[in-house]
Structures are given as C-alpha cells and as structure tokens.
Short mmCIF file of C-alpha atoms in Angstrom, two decimals:
data_model
loop_
_atom_site.label_atom_id
_atom_site.label_comp_id
_atom_site.label_asym_id
_atom_site.label_seq_id
_atom_site.Cartn_x
_atom_site.Cartn_y
_atom_site.Cartn_z
CA MET A 276 -17.42 31.05 -34.95
CA LYS A 277 -14.35 32.62 -33.45
CA ARG A 278 -11.12 30.56 -33.25
CA VAL A 279 -9.25 31.00 -29.93
CA LYS A 280 -5.59 30.20 -30.49
CA ASN A 281 -4.13 31.31 -27.24
CA LYS A 282 -4.20 28.23 -24.99
CA VAL A 283 -4.16 30.22 -21.73
CA LEU A 284 -7.21 32.21 -22.83
CA SER A 285 -8.81 28.99 -24.04
CA ALA A 286 -8.31 27.41 -20.65
CA ILE A 287 -9.95 30.38 -18.92
CA MET A 288 -12.90 30.25 -21.27
CA SER A 289 -13.14 26.49 -20.77
CA ALA A 290 -13.37 26.93 -17.01
CA MET A 291 -16.12 29.50 -17.38
CA ILE A 292 -18.20 27.43 -19.78
CA PHE A 293 -17.63 23.98 -18.34
CA SER A 294 -16.67 24.75 -14.73
CA SER A 295 -17.56 21.30 -13.48
CA LEU A 296 -15.72 19.36 -16.19
CA THR A 297 -11.98 19.94 -16.36
CA MET A 298 -10.66 16.56 -17.36
CA ALA A 299 -11.15 14.50 -20.46
CA ARG A 300 -12.61 11.06 -19.94
CA PRO A 301 -12.17 8.31 -22.51
CA LEU A 302 -15.83 7.31 -22.60
CA VAL A 303 -18.96 8.11 -24.52
CA ARG A 304 -21.39 9.17 -21.84
CA VAL A 305 -24.49 11.29 -21.31
CA HIS A 306 -24.98 12.45 -17.73
CA ALA A 307 -28.25 10.97 -16.53
CA SER A 308 -28.44 13.41 -13.65
CA GLU A 309 -29.23 16.31 -15.97
CA ALA A 310 -31.30 16.14 -19.13
CA ASN A 311 -28.98 17.07 -21.95
CA PRO A 312 -30.58 18.49 -25.12
CA ILE A 313 -27.81 17.23 -27.41
CA ASN A 314 -28.34 13.97 -29.27
CA ASN A 315 -27.70 12.08 -32.53
CA VAL A 316 -24.14 13.46 -32.78
CA THR A 317 -21.85 12.40 -35.60
CA ILE A 318 -18.19 13.47 -35.90
CA ASN A 319 -16.18 13.21 -39.10
CA THR A 320 -12.55 14.11 -39.61
CA ASN A 321 -10.43 14.75 -42.72
CA ILE A 322 -6.78 13.96 -42.27
CA SER A 323 -5.69 15.82 -45.37
CA THR A 324 -7.03 19.13 -44.05
CA ASN A 325 -7.06 18.47 -40.28
CA GLN A 326 -10.74 19.39 -40.51
CA VAL A 327 -13.40 18.22 -38.06
CA THR A 328 -17.15 18.35 -38.74
CA ILE A 329 -19.64 17.93 -35.89
CA GLN A 330 -23.34 17.75 -36.42
CA GLY A 331 -26.33 16.64 -34.38
CA ASN A 332 -29.71 17.57 -32.91
CA ILE A 333 -30.70 19.86 -30.08
CA THR A 334 -34.11 19.43 -28.50
CA SER A 335 -36.60 22.27 -28.68
CA GLY A 336 -36.88 24.59 -25.71
CA SER A 337 -33.18 24.23 -24.92
CA GLY A 338 -32.04 27.45 -26.48
CA LYS A 339 -30.14 27.74 -29.76
CA ASN A 340 -26.58 28.16 -28.52
CA VAL A 341 -24.45 25.04 -28.74
CA THR A 342 -21.17 25.11 -26.81
CA ILE A 343 -18.25 23.03 -28.09
CA GLN A 344 -15.03 22.06 -26.40
CA ILE A 345 -12.45 19.67 -27.93
CA LEU A 346 -9.64 18.15 -25.86
CA ASP A 347 -6.72 16.57 -27.66
CA PRO A 348 -5.14 13.23 -26.55
CA ASN A 349 -2.91 15.07 -24.11
CA GLY A 350 -5.86 16.74 -22.42
CA SER A 351 -5.05 20.16 -23.90
CA ILE A 352 -7.83 22.36 -25.33
CA ASP A 353 -7.81 22.17 -29.10
CA TYR A 354 -10.97 24.15 -29.79
CA ILE A 355 -13.60 26.05 -27.90
CA GLY A 356 -16.46 28.12 -29.20
CA GLN A 357 -20.18 28.66 -29.73
CA THR A 358 -22.49 28.51 -32.69
CA VAL A 359 -26.17 29.01 -33.35
CA SER A 360 -28.30 26.02 -34.29
CA GLY A 361 -29.85 25.80 -37.73
CA GLU A 362 -33.46 25.13 -38.51
CA ASN A 363 -35.54 22.36 -36.95
CA GLY A 364 -33.29 21.85 -33.94
CA LYS A 365 -30.21 20.78 -35.90
CA PHE A 366 -26.65 22.10 -35.66
CA ILE A 367 -23.57 21.65 -37.81
CA PHE A 368 -20.21 23.29 -37.84
CA THR A 369 -16.75 22.66 -39.11
CA PHE A 370 -13.35 23.76 -37.77
CA LYS A 371 -9.71 23.11 -38.45
CA SER A 372 -7.76 21.41 -35.67
CA ASN A 373 -4.73 23.36 -34.52
CA ASN A 374 -3.16 20.54 -32.49
CA ALA A 375 -3.87 17.55 -34.76
CA VAL A 376 -2.06 14.46 -33.42
CA SER A 377 -2.89 10.76 -33.51
CA GLY A 378 -5.05 9.50 -30.73
CA SER A 379 -8.39 9.89 -29.08
CA TYR A 380 -10.01 13.34 -28.89
CA ASN A 381 -12.85 14.14 -26.54
CA ALA A 382 -15.68 16.32 -27.78
CA LYS A 383 -17.84 17.99 -25.12
CA ILE A 384 -21.05 19.39 -26.56
CA GLY A 385 -23.59 21.25 -24.43
CA GLY A 386 -26.76 23.25 -24.95
CA GLU A 387 -27.25 26.72 -23.58
CA GLU A 388 -26.57 26.87 -19.80
CA VAL A 389 -25.99 23.12 -19.63
CA THR A 390 -23.05 22.25 -17.36
CA ALA A 391 -23.03 18.52 -17.92
CA PRO A 392 -22.40 18.10 -21.66
CA TYR A 393 -22.81 15.21 -24.03
CA GLU A 394 -19.36 13.64 -24.52
CA GLN A 395 -18.06 11.65 -27.42
CA VAL A 396 -14.62 10.29 -28.25
CA PHE A 397 -13.32 10.44 -31.81
CA SER A 398 -10.00 9.51 -33.45
CA PHE A 399 -7.99 11.99 -35.47
CA SER A 400 -5.31 10.40 -37.57
CA GLY A 401 -2.73 12.36 -39.49
CA GLY A 402 -1.54 15.89 -38.75
CA SER A 403 1.89 16.36 -37.30
CA SER A 404 2.11 12.79 -36.05
CA GLY A 405 0.96 10.91 -39.11
CA GLY A 406 -1.57 8.14 -38.50
CA SER A 407 -2.56 4.58 -38.96
CA SER A 408 -5.25 5.18 -41.54
CA GLY A 409 -2.85 5.21 -44.51
CA GLY A 410 -3.92 8.62 -45.71
CA ARG A 411 -7.58 7.67 -46.05
CA ASP A 412 -10.15 10.42 -45.70
CA SER A 413 -11.73 9.61 -42.33
CA SER A 414 -14.94 11.36 -43.29
CA ASP A 415 -15.64 8.16 -45.23
CA SER A 416 -18.81 6.54 -43.91
CA SER A 417 -16.88 3.29 -43.26
CA LYS A 418 -14.65 4.97 -40.67
CA VAL A 419 -14.61 3.19 -37.28
CA TYR A 420 -13.69 4.56 -33.90
CA SER A 421 -12.21 3.00 -30.83
CA PRO A 422 -14.56 0.83 -28.72
CA THR A 423 -15.05 1.43 -25.01
CA VAL A 424 -14.43 -1.53 -22.70
CA VAL A 425 -17.59 -2.10 -20.66
CA SER A 426 -16.29 -4.82 -18.36
CA ALA A 427 -13.42 -7.29 -17.97
CA VAL A 428 -14.15 -9.93 -15.33
CA LEU A 429 -11.57 -12.60 -14.35
CA SER A 430 -12.91 -15.77 -12.78
CA GLY A 431 -10.39 -18.54 -12.12
CA THR A 432 -8.31 -18.96 -15.29
CA SER A 433 -10.55 -17.20 -17.76
CA ALA A 434 -11.63 -13.60 -18.32
CA ASN A 435 -14.75 -12.35 -20.03
CA VAL A 436 -14.19 -9.02 -21.78
CA SER A 437 -17.00 -6.99 -23.26
CA TRP A 438 -17.02 -3.63 -25.06
CA SER A 439 -19.30 -1.17 -26.81
CA SER A 440 -20.48 -1.74 -30.35
CA VAL A 441 -18.81 0.49 -32.99
CA GLN A 442 -20.77 1.64 -36.05
CA ASN A 443 -19.37 0.29 -39.36
CA ALA A 444 -17.07 -2.17 -37.57
CA LYS A 445 -16.61 -5.46 -39.36
CA GLY A 446 -15.08 -6.97 -36.23
CA TYR A 447 -12.74 -6.47 -33.32
CA TYR A 448 -9.28 -7.42 -32.08
CA VAL A 449 -8.46 -8.01 -28.43
CA TYR A 450 -5.03 -7.16 -27.01
CA ARG A 451 -3.74 -8.37 -23.64
CA SER A 452 -0.86 -7.51 -21.31
CA THR A 453 0.14 -8.26 -17.70
CA ILE A 454 1.50 -4.74 -17.35
CA ALA A 455 -0.75 -1.69 -17.68
CA ASN A 456 1.77 0.32 -19.69
CA GLY A 457 3.55 -2.70 -21.16
CA THR A 458 3.43 -4.41 -24.54
CA TYR A 459 0.02 -5.69 -25.59
CA THR A 460 -0.30 -8.87 -27.65
CA LYS A 461 -3.19 -9.56 -30.01
CA ILE A 462 -4.85 -12.69 -28.73
CA ASN A 463 -7.42 -13.45 -31.45
CA SER A 464 -6.15 -14.30 -34.97
CA GLN A 465 -9.63 -14.08 -36.47
CA LEU A 466 -11.90 -11.05 -36.21
CA ILE A 467 -14.46 -11.21 -33.39
CA THR A 468 -17.84 -10.22 -34.75
CA THR A 469 -19.57 -9.95 -31.35
CA THR A 470 -18.80 -7.45 -28.58
CA SER A 471 -17.40 -9.91 -26.02
CA TYR A 472 -14.58 -12.42 -25.78
CA ASN A 473 -13.80 -15.19 -23.31
CA ASP A 474 -10.03 -15.29 -22.74
CA THR A 475 -9.01 -18.73 -21.40
CA GLY A 476 -5.88 -20.44 -20.15
CA LEU A 477 -4.87 -17.62 -17.83
CA THR A 478 -2.88 -17.90 -14.65
CA ALA A 479 -4.89 -17.45 -11.44
CA GLY A 480 -3.67 -14.59 -9.29
CA THR A 481 -2.26 -12.58 -12.21
CA THR A 482 -3.67 -9.18 -13.18
CA TYR A 483 -4.47 -8.86 -16.89
CA TYR A 484 -5.05 -5.70 -18.87
CA TYR A 485 -7.03 -5.44 -22.13
CA GLU A 486 -7.30 -3.05 -25.09
CA ILE A 487 -9.77 -3.42 -27.98
CA THR A 488 -9.67 -2.19 -31.57
CA ALA A 489 -12.40 -2.03 -34.16
CA VAL A 490 -11.70 -3.00 -37.77
CA ASP A 491 -13.55 -1.59 -40.77
CA SER A 492 -14.52 -3.27 -44.06
CA ASN A 493 -11.09 -2.33 -45.54
CA GLY A 494 -9.21 -4.08 -42.72
CA ILE A 495 -8.08 -0.83 -41.14
CA GLU A 496 -7.95 -0.84 -37.34
CA SER A 497 -9.06 1.96 -35.11
CA ASP A 498 -6.93 3.32 -32.34
CA LYS A 499 -6.84 1.10 -29.28
CA SER A 500 -9.31 1.58 -26.50
CA ALA A 501 -8.12 2.76 -23.12
CA SER A 502 -6.39 -0.01 -21.16
CA THR A 503 -8.69 -1.79 -18.71
CA ALA A 504 -7.64 -4.13 -15.90
CA ALA A 505 -9.70 -7.30 -15.58
CA VAL A 506 -11.41 -7.51 -12.21
CA SER A 507 -11.05 -10.88 -10.46
CA PHE A 508 -14.39 -12.05 -9.17
CA GLN A 509 -14.87 -14.79 -6.58
CA ARG A 510 -18.15 -15.79 -4.97
CA ILE A 511 -17.96 -17.67 -1.69
CA SER A 512 -21.20 -19.32 -0.68
CA GLY A 513 -22.91 -22.42 0.63
CA ALA A 514 -26.36 -23.99 0.75
CA ASP A 515 -27.28 -21.89 3.79
CA ARG A 516 -25.67 -19.37 6.16
CA MET A 517 -23.90 -22.07 8.15
CA ALA A 518 -22.50 -23.68 4.99
CA THR A 519 -21.42 -20.28 3.79
CA SER A 520 -19.53 -19.69 7.02
CA ILE A 521 -17.75 -22.99 6.45
CA ALA A 522 -16.86 -22.06 2.91
CA ILE A 523 -15.46 -18.71 4.18
CA ALA A 524 -13.41 -20.60 6.82
CA LYS A 525 -12.00 -22.95 4.15
CA GLU A 526 -10.97 -19.93 2.07
CA GLN A 527 -9.11 -18.49 5.07
CA PHE A 528 -7.42 -21.74 6.07
CA SER A 529 -6.98 -23.63 2.82
CA SER A 530 -3.41 -24.67 3.54
CA LYS A 531 -3.22 -24.74 7.31
CA GLN A 532 -5.41 -25.25 10.40
CA PRO A 533 -6.82 -22.33 12.38
CA ASP A 534 -5.47 -21.66 15.85
CA ALA A 535 -8.95 -21.29 17.31
CA VAL A 536 -12.64 -21.12 16.33
CA VAL A 537 -15.19 -18.48 17.21
CA LEU A 538 -18.81 -19.71 17.32
CA ALA A 539 -21.76 -17.39 16.99
CA SER A 540 -25.47 -17.66 16.48
CA GLY A 541 -26.63 -17.90 12.89
CA ASN A 542 -30.06 -16.68 13.93
CA ASP A 543 -29.27 -13.28 15.47
CA PHE A 544 -26.41 -10.81 15.40
CA PRO A 545 -26.11 -8.76 18.65
CA ASP A 546 -23.69 -10.96 20.61
CA ALA A 547 -21.30 -11.28 17.69
CA LEU A 548 -20.94 -7.62 16.62
CA GLY A 549 -17.51 -7.32 18.25
CA GLY A 550 -16.46 -10.86 17.35
CA ALA A 551 -14.39 -10.09 14.30
CA GLY A 552 -11.61 -8.52 16.36
CA LEU A 553 -11.49 -11.55 18.64
CA ALA A 554 -11.37 -13.98 15.76
CA TYR A 555 -8.72 -11.95 13.94
CA LYS A 556 -6.51 -11.71 17.00
CA ASN A 557 -6.73 -15.50 17.63
CA ASN A 558 -6.26 -16.53 13.99
CA ALA A 559 -9.74 -18.04 13.97
CA PRO A 560 -12.73 -18.15 11.62
CA ILE A 561 -16.23 -17.15 12.75
CA LEU A 562 -18.57 -20.12 12.30
CA LEU A 563 -22.32 -19.89 12.61
CA VAL A 564 -24.46 -22.48 14.43
CA GLY A 565 -28.17 -23.17 14.70
CA ASN A 566 -30.29 -23.99 17.69
CA SER A 567 -29.16 -27.58 18.22
CA VAL A 568 -26.40 -30.08 17.54
CA ASN A 569 -28.47 -31.68 14.85
CA ASP A 570 -28.94 -28.57 12.73
CA SER A 571 -25.33 -27.48 13.38
CA LYS A 572 -23.76 -30.83 12.49
CA THR A 573 -21.87 -29.64 9.39
CA VAL A 574 -20.21 -26.88 11.38
CA LEU A 575 -19.35 -29.16 14.26
CA ASP A 576 -17.91 -31.70 11.83
CA TYR A 577 -15.73 -28.98 10.31
CA ILE A 578 -14.38 -28.19 13.75
CA THR A 579 -13.49 -31.81 14.59
CA ASN A 580 -11.87 -32.29 11.20
CA ASN A 581 -9.90 -29.06 11.12
CA LEU A 582 -9.13 -27.99 14.67
CA SER A 583 -6.65 -29.75 16.92
CA LYS A 584 -7.90 -30.71 20.38
CA ASP A 585 -5.30 -28.43 21.99
CA LYS A 586 -6.78 -25.40 20.30
CA LYS A 587 -9.39 -23.10 21.82
CA ILE A 588 -13.05 -22.45 20.95
CA TYR A 589 -14.83 -19.20 21.89
CA VAL A 590 -18.63 -19.16 22.09
CA LEU A 591 -20.20 -15.74 21.78
CA GLY A 592 -23.31 -15.05 23.84
CA GLY A 593 -25.36 -16.87 26.38
CA THR A 594 -27.38 -20.02 25.99
CA ALA A 595 -30.09 -18.12 24.13
CA SER A 596 -27.56 -17.50 21.37
CA VAL A 597 -25.53 -20.72 21.36
CA SER A 598 -27.28 -23.54 23.22
CA GLN A 599 -25.82 -25.41 26.13
CA GLU A 600 -26.36 -28.59 24.11
CA ILE A 601 -23.86 -27.37 21.49
CA PHE A 602 -21.48 -26.27 24.22
CA ASN A 603 -21.60 -29.69 25.93
CA TYR A 604 -21.14 -31.49 22.63
CA ILE A 605 -17.95 -29.61 21.87
CA THR A 606 -16.70 -30.08 25.40
CA ALA A 607 -17.24 -33.82 25.04
CA GLN A 608 -14.97 -33.79 21.98
CA GLY A 609 -12.11 -32.73 24.26
CA TYR A 610 -11.81 -29.05 23.27
CA ASN A 611 -10.93 -26.15 25.53
CA ILE A 612 -14.09 -24.06 25.21
CA THR A 613 -14.90 -20.65 26.71
CA ARG A 614 -18.26 -18.91 26.65
CA ILE A 615 -18.17 -15.12 26.47
CA GLY A 616 -21.64 -13.95 27.46
CA GLY A 617 -23.44 -11.47 29.67
CA LYS A 618 -26.89 -10.59 30.78
CA ASP A 619 -27.54 -8.70 27.53
CA ARG A 620 -25.84 -7.78 24.21
CA TYR A 621 -24.01 -4.81 25.76
CA GLU A 622 -22.42 -6.79 28.58
CA THR A 623 -21.50 -9.58 26.14
CA ASN A 624 -19.89 -6.99 23.82
CA GLN A 625 -17.90 -5.47 26.67
CA LYS A 626 -16.56 -8.91 27.69
CA ILE A 627 -15.49 -9.57 24.08
CA VAL A 628 -13.66 -6.24 24.06
CA ASP A 629 -12.01 -7.01 27.41
CA ASN A 630 -10.59 -10.19 25.86
CA LEU A 631 -8.71 -8.06 23.28
CA ASN A 632 -6.44 -6.41 25.89
CA ILE A 633 -6.43 -3.10 24.05
CA ALA A 634 -3.51 -0.75 24.79
CA LYS A 635 -4.09 2.67 26.31
CA GLY A 636 -4.53 5.39 23.67
CA THR A 637 -5.84 3.03 20.97
CA PRO A 638 -8.71 4.44 18.90
CA ILE A 639 -12.09 2.81 19.47
CA VAL A 640 -15.30 2.41 17.44
CA ILE A 641 -18.80 3.05 18.80
CA SER A 642 -21.71 1.56 16.90
CA SER A 643 -25.37 0.88 17.41
CA GLY A 644 -26.24 -2.36 19.21
CA ASN A 645 -29.65 -2.36 17.55
CA ASN A 646 -28.58 -3.07 14.01
CA PHE A 647 -25.75 -4.96 12.40
CA ALA A 648 -24.91 -2.98 9.30
CA ASP A 649 -22.63 -0.21 10.60
CA ALA A 650 -20.62 -2.42 12.93
CA LEU A 651 -20.02 -5.01 10.25
CA SER A 652 -19.09 -2.39 7.67
CA ILE A 653 -16.16 -1.34 9.85
CA SER A 654 -15.41 -4.77 11.33
CA SER A 655 -12.52 -5.73 9.07
CA ILE A 656 -10.88 -2.32 9.27
CA ALA A 657 -11.26 -2.28 13.07
CA SER A 658 -9.73 -5.79 13.25
CA ILE A 659 -6.77 -4.85 11.02
CA ASN A 660 -5.99 -1.76 13.10
CA GLY A 661 -6.74 -3.32 16.51
CA TYR A 662 -9.64 -0.99 17.24
CA PRO A 663 -12.33 -2.49 19.54
CA ILE A 664 -15.99 -2.09 18.52
CA LEU A 665 -18.24 -1.09 21.41
CA ILE A 666 -22.02 -1.13 20.88
CA ASN A 667 -24.26 1.48 22.47
CA ASP A 668 -27.90 2.62 22.64
CA LYS A 669 -28.97 5.59 20.49
CA ASP A 670 -29.29 8.44 22.97
CA ASN A 671 -27.15 7.87 26.10
CA LEU A 672 -23.61 6.73 26.60
CA LEU A 673 -23.76 3.45 28.48
CA ALA A 674 -21.90 3.20 31.78
CA ASN A 675 -19.59 0.42 30.55
CA VAL A 676 -18.69 2.41 27.46
CA SER A 677 -18.07 5.57 29.48
CA ASN A 678 -15.84 3.64 31.91
CA TYR A 679 -13.92 2.07 29.05
CA ILE A 680 -13.26 5.45 27.45
CA THR A 681 -12.06 6.82 30.78
CA SER A 682 -9.84 3.75 31.26
CA ILE A 683 -7.99 3.58 27.97
CA GLN A 684 -8.19 7.24 26.92
CA PRO A 685 -8.50 6.60 23.15
CA SER A 686 -6.85 9.08 20.84
CA THR A 687 -9.83 8.95 18.46
CA ILE A 688 -13.37 7.67 18.70
CA TYR A 689 -15.05 6.65 15.46
CA ILE A 690 -18.80 6.80 15.61
CA VAL A 691 -20.31 4.81 12.77
CA GLY A 692 -23.80 5.61 11.58
CA GLY A 693 -25.83 8.80 11.46
CA THR A 694 -27.57 10.58 14.33
CA GLY A 695 -30.59 8.39 13.66
CA VAL A 696 -28.73 5.41 15.22
CA ILE A 697 -26.14 7.15 17.48
CA SER A 698 -27.43 10.59 18.46
CA ALA A 699 -25.44 13.79 18.72
CA ASN A 700 -26.02 13.55 22.51
CA ILE A 701 -23.49 10.72 22.58
CA GLU A 702 -20.82 13.01 21.15
CA THR A 703 -21.63 15.62 23.79
CA GLN A 704 -21.32 13.10 26.60
CA ILE A 705 -17.96 11.91 25.26
CA LYS A 706 -16.66 15.49 25.13
CA ASN A 707 -17.77 15.99 28.69
CA LEU A 708 -15.66 12.94 29.65
CA ASN A 709 -12.57 14.22 27.82
CA GLY A 710 -12.63 17.29 25.64
CA ASN A 711 -9.33 16.30 23.99
CA ILE A 712 -10.61 13.15 22.31
CA ASN A 713 -10.92 13.41 18.57
CA ILE A 714 -14.42 12.34 17.52
CA VAL A 715 -15.01 11.29 13.90
CA ARG A 716 -18.48 10.39 12.73
CA LEU A 717 -18.89 8.22 9.68
CA GLY A 718 -22.53 8.28 8.78
CA GLY A 719 -24.52 8.52 5.58
CA LYS A 720 -28.22 8.76 4.68
CA ASP A 721 -28.48 4.94 4.96
CA ARG A 722 -26.40 1.86 5.72
CA TYR A 723 -25.06 1.66 2.21
CA GLU A 724 -23.77 5.19 2.12
CA THR A 725 -22.28 4.72 5.59
CA SER A 726 -20.57 1.53 4.40
CA THR A 727 -19.15 3.38 1.42
CA LEU A 728 -17.98 6.32 3.55
CA ILE A 729 -16.13 3.89 5.84
CA ALA A 730 -14.35 2.27 2.91
CA GLU A 731 -13.43 5.69 1.58
CA LYS A 732 -12.18 6.99 4.93
CA PHE A 733 -9.99 3.96 5.66
CA ASN A 734 -8.61 3.50 2.15
CA LEU A 735 -6.52 0.39 2.65
CA ASN A 736 -4.55 1.04 -0.58
CA THR A 737 -5.17 -2.47 -1.81
CA ASN A 738 -6.85 -3.68 -4.97
CA ILE A 739 -9.33 -5.95 -3.18
CA ILE A 740 -12.77 -5.46 -1.65
CA THR A 741 -15.28 -7.79 -0.02
CA ILE A 742 -18.97 -7.43 -0.89
CA ALA A 743 -21.79 -8.51 1.39
CA SER A 744 -25.56 -8.04 1.55
CA GLY A 745 -26.79 -5.12 3.64
CA LEU A 746 -30.11 -6.82 4.27
CA ASN A 747 -28.94 -9.79 6.31
CA PHE A 748 -26.04 -10.18 8.73
CA PRO A 749 -24.75 -13.77 8.45
CA ASP A 750 -22.48 -13.48 5.39
CA ALA A 751 -20.95 -10.17 6.46
CA LEU A 752 -20.40 -11.51 10.02
CA SER A 753 -18.63 -14.67 8.84
CA GLY A 754 -16.76 -12.81 6.14
CA SER A 755 -15.54 -9.93 8.25
CA VAL A 756 -12.48 -11.90 9.43
CA LEU A 757 -11.71 -13.13 5.91
CA ALA A 758 -11.86 -9.51 4.72
CA ALA A 759 -9.46 -8.47 7.46
CA ARG A 760 -6.99 -11.22 6.49
CA LYS A 761 -7.23 -10.07 2.87
CA ASN A 762 -6.63 -6.48 3.99
CA SER A 763 -10.06 -5.58 2.55
CA SER A 764 -13.02 -3.44 3.47
CA VAL A 765 -16.48 -4.95 3.85
CA LEU A 766 -18.81 -3.09 1.48
CA LEU A 767 -22.52 -3.56 1.87
CA VAL A 768 -24.81 -3.60 -1.20
CA ASP A 769 -28.39 -4.27 -2.10
CA ASN A 770 -29.80 -5.49 -5.41
CA ASN A 771 -31.42 -2.19 -6.42
CA ASP A 772 -28.74 0.50 -6.71
CA VAL A 773 -24.98 0.04 -6.57
CA SER A 774 -23.96 3.31 -8.27
CA ARG A 775 -22.18 4.66 -5.19
CA GLN A 776 -20.34 1.42 -4.58
CA LYS A 777 -19.42 1.19 -8.28
CA GLN A 778 -17.83 4.67 -8.11
CA LEU A 779 -15.80 3.51 -5.07
CA LEU A 780 -14.52 0.43 -6.90
CA ASN A 781 -13.41 2.52 -9.89
CA LYS A 782 -11.86 5.21 -7.68
CA GLN A 783 -9.85 2.75 -5.63
CA LYS A 784 -8.91 0.80 -8.77
CA ILE A 785 -10.25 -2.45 -7.37
CA THR A 786 -9.18 -5.54 -9.38
CA ASN A 787 -10.18 -8.25 -6.95
CA VAL A 788 -13.75 -8.61 -5.69
CA ILE A 789 -14.94 -11.23 -3.21
CA VAL A 790 -18.71 -11.72 -3.00
CA LEU A 791 -20.07 -13.31 0.19
CA GLY A 792 -23.17 -15.44 -0.14
CA GLY A 793 -25.18 -16.91 -2.96
CA GLU A 794 -27.57 -15.33 -5.44
CA GLY A 795 -30.23 -15.22 -2.78
CA SER A 796 -28.10 -12.54 -1.08
CA ILE A 797 -26.42 -10.79 -4.01
CA LYS A 798 -27.62 -11.43 -7.52
CA ASN A 799 -25.24 -12.02 -10.40
CA ASN A 800 -26.78 -9.01 -12.18
CA THR A 801 -25.84 -6.84 -9.21
CA VAL A 802 -22.27 -8.09 -9.43
CA ASN A 803 -22.17 -7.43 -13.17
CA LEU A 804 -23.33 -3.85 -12.59
CA LEU A 805 -20.66 -3.39 -9.94
CA LEU A 806 -17.89 -4.61 -12.25
CA GLU A 807 -18.84 -2.54 -15.24
CA LYS A 808 -16.46 0.34 -16.02
#
C-alpha cells in the first residue's frame, strides 16, 4: 500500500481512478445504477494515532483490487491507494491520516474497474484540531457517527424531521436555526430514541434548518449532520375537480377579490390550453364547470360571492365546452361575460392569443393541440414572461400559426414536446418563414421528462414549485395561474417514479412545494418520496 503525499499527484490519480466522482457528498449511498461489489463496510478511527481502519466484503467475481479514496472535511484528498483482498472475499487495511482534522470524512470504496463506488461518511476527531470525543479511542465499538437527514417537511406551523439510524446510538438531539449558516439551538432536552421528531409551534412562512447528532451510551455526541432546510408542503384540493379549482382560486385571492374570472370546461382540455396567459393578464382564476348549471353550482356560487358585478367573465370554448345554459345563468346575474370560441380548438386558441395583444418580437410557444401535458408544463412560465401558447397539429404548421409568426416576428420560438408530438417538419417550415428565428425545442422521452426539462430551462430562481398529476389535466389547468402568481414552474409527476423530479427539487434547492389535487391524483407516498433528501 503506497502512501501518496503529494496532493497534486493525488488529485491526478483520483481523477484517473474515479473520473466521474470529483466531489464529496455528505451521504451514505450505494449507486443503484451500477452493481457495486463492496458491502458490509466498517470504519474505525483512533484519535491518538490518527489511524483509520477500513474493512468489508467484496463479492466474488469482482476482481480482488479494492480502490480507496478518502476526502477530508474540506474536500481535499487525504488518502488514495489500492490493496488486494484477503481470503473469502474480505478486505482490510489500515492507514495513518495525514490531514486529520475534526469533521466528516468521505470514504469512497470501489471494486476493480467500478466507477461508482460505495460511499460512507465517518467522523475523525482529534489530530491537529482536537475533537469533541474527549480523547476517547474512537475504535471503541460504542462509537457513533453523524446521522443523515432523510427529510424535513414543514406543514403549517410544524415540521416533521426524520434521519437515518446510527449504530450504537442511544438517542439523538435535534438542532434548529432560521439561518443556514447561523447558530443552531438544541430543541429537545431529552434524548429522542426514534429517528424522527415533530417540531411544533413554528411560524408559518419561515424557513427552518435542521442538524442532528447521535449520542452514544457514554453521553458523547457525534458531529452534527449536514444542515437541511425544511421543505414547506401544501396540498390544495377539493372533493372533485371543480371544488379543487375553487380551492386554488381561494389560495390566489385569499385577501382580495379577483378582477375577472376565466371559465373552462372541467371535462376536456383543448379550448383552455392557452387560458393561463389570459387569466394571468386579467388577474383572474381559472374555474372549471360541468355540463349544466346544476352540476356547476358551487363554482357559480363562488363567482357571485367573490366577483363584483362590474368585473368581467371570460368563457373559453363554444357551447360544447361551456353550455349556453351556464352562459345565460351568469348573464342573468348581471355580469359582463364574453365567450372566446371558434369552430375548433385551434381557432379558439388563436382567439385567446389575440386577446393577449402580444408585442412584436415577443417569444412564442408552440405545443401540441392533441394532449395537455406539454402546454400545461410551460403554462405558468409562459404567463410570467408574456409568451403566448399556440397549439398546432403534429406534422404541418397551421395557417393561423404561420400568419401569427409572420405578423409578430418572435425572437424565439419554443417548441415543447418531442418530435412524436410536434414533428421536425414544423421546425423546417418555421425556418422557411424566417431563417433568423431562434428555435428551441424542449422535449424529453415522455411528458414527465419534458416537464422537468422545461423547469430546468426556465429556472425561475425561486424556492417554490407546483406539482400536478401528468395523467389528468384539471388540476394543472386550474393551478397554472396560481403557479404563475407564485413565480413557480408546474412540474408534472406520476405515482410510479419521481426520481428525475426529485433531482430537480434538490438541484434548485426547493423549500416550498405546492401539490395540486387530492390523493386520487398524487399520493402522499409520492410526495414523501419527492421531499426526501
């Protein structure tokens, strides 16, 4: 085992051996994307000698070489080398730390030709910086290490914090702060013997940060875990899609009345795909109605109770979308009501866009008129930026869209969705109209990847995001205007796999999540998976 003391040389060797992993991460994790042969790892340290002993198992057939990299708390390389496994698939080696300081070290351990190593955090107390363990030999079997915060979810005035279990821990302390790098106060006087804590009596709208320590049988605390911000979670839902649209409207206008109302069908989406921009511009919610006055009564009552008679109501679509009965009922209440509808979804969409009075040179969005997902994913972003959403068929640029492009000469055209919904031929036809227009396609392998790509592209630099089901349109349609008012993207999810969306939330440091719709749309378990660190 050769000790490499030159840090520059160590860094070069590190890049060669672990080219895909250049940063320490304060988590214990095994990469599921690649079977790692390393398991059952234990790490012991001795503060009197600055010695570290690492041992574990390596599965058969993985080669005998075990590659080790140790990063100190500052992210610098403390050790790098290789050893040969012992008998029966076991390995053990000991080295003396050259950079021993207090804090969390990250051990990266990989089998031969494995680029995604097993990672484990361990604490090294003593050395040049002293330590909190009071001179105790940390190779003692009672030694405890820092927990990892799994989730911290703030709902109203309480936060539920959970963390990983630590071997040999007698209990845990929870520390809280309202500043990420500020002073943390211990909030439990008695040891917590479980791995979760419900912190109550908090102030709504405040961001809270948590750190956890483990305590051993001698009363000695581990180092604190990495600081974790509690994510505020709010679900907005009703008994059905119409009630949910009312609940969303109440969230938007809790302290004042809207200036208008936009009505759309709760049974189908095409006529309303461009409606978010109209509602946002007119300071209005989007409310969904049924087929008749009777099954839309709760929505109509909301209007009469919350909208002054001198305000305006826009109805999206023809009588097949919003019935003449509903139109006449609203008219009889004394409201100024306007129907925006055409012979089909495309003409209706164009009339909605014409009501926006878009300035020349403004970017536009082109989306499929045959599904709702892509248009609704970009709806809040388009509303915030004043971009109209024009819907189109898959293969040929519609005459009204072509004429609109020629008329306003947009600086950029965003095509949302892959070539399976808006073909490459559309891009060619746009270039033939004007070769100077910048065309940006935002399309993934499915609606969920497209939704994530849109949120990544238009990073709004806020800590809030709005979640909606990608399987049904009503909640995302009603919530698109709320998301715009919150300066939030609309992110579509399903209840099977939210790994891509979870990465986005962590990357954008989201601390405020709004979920649209009840558990029938997005299950609590799906939300919990999203909010895990």
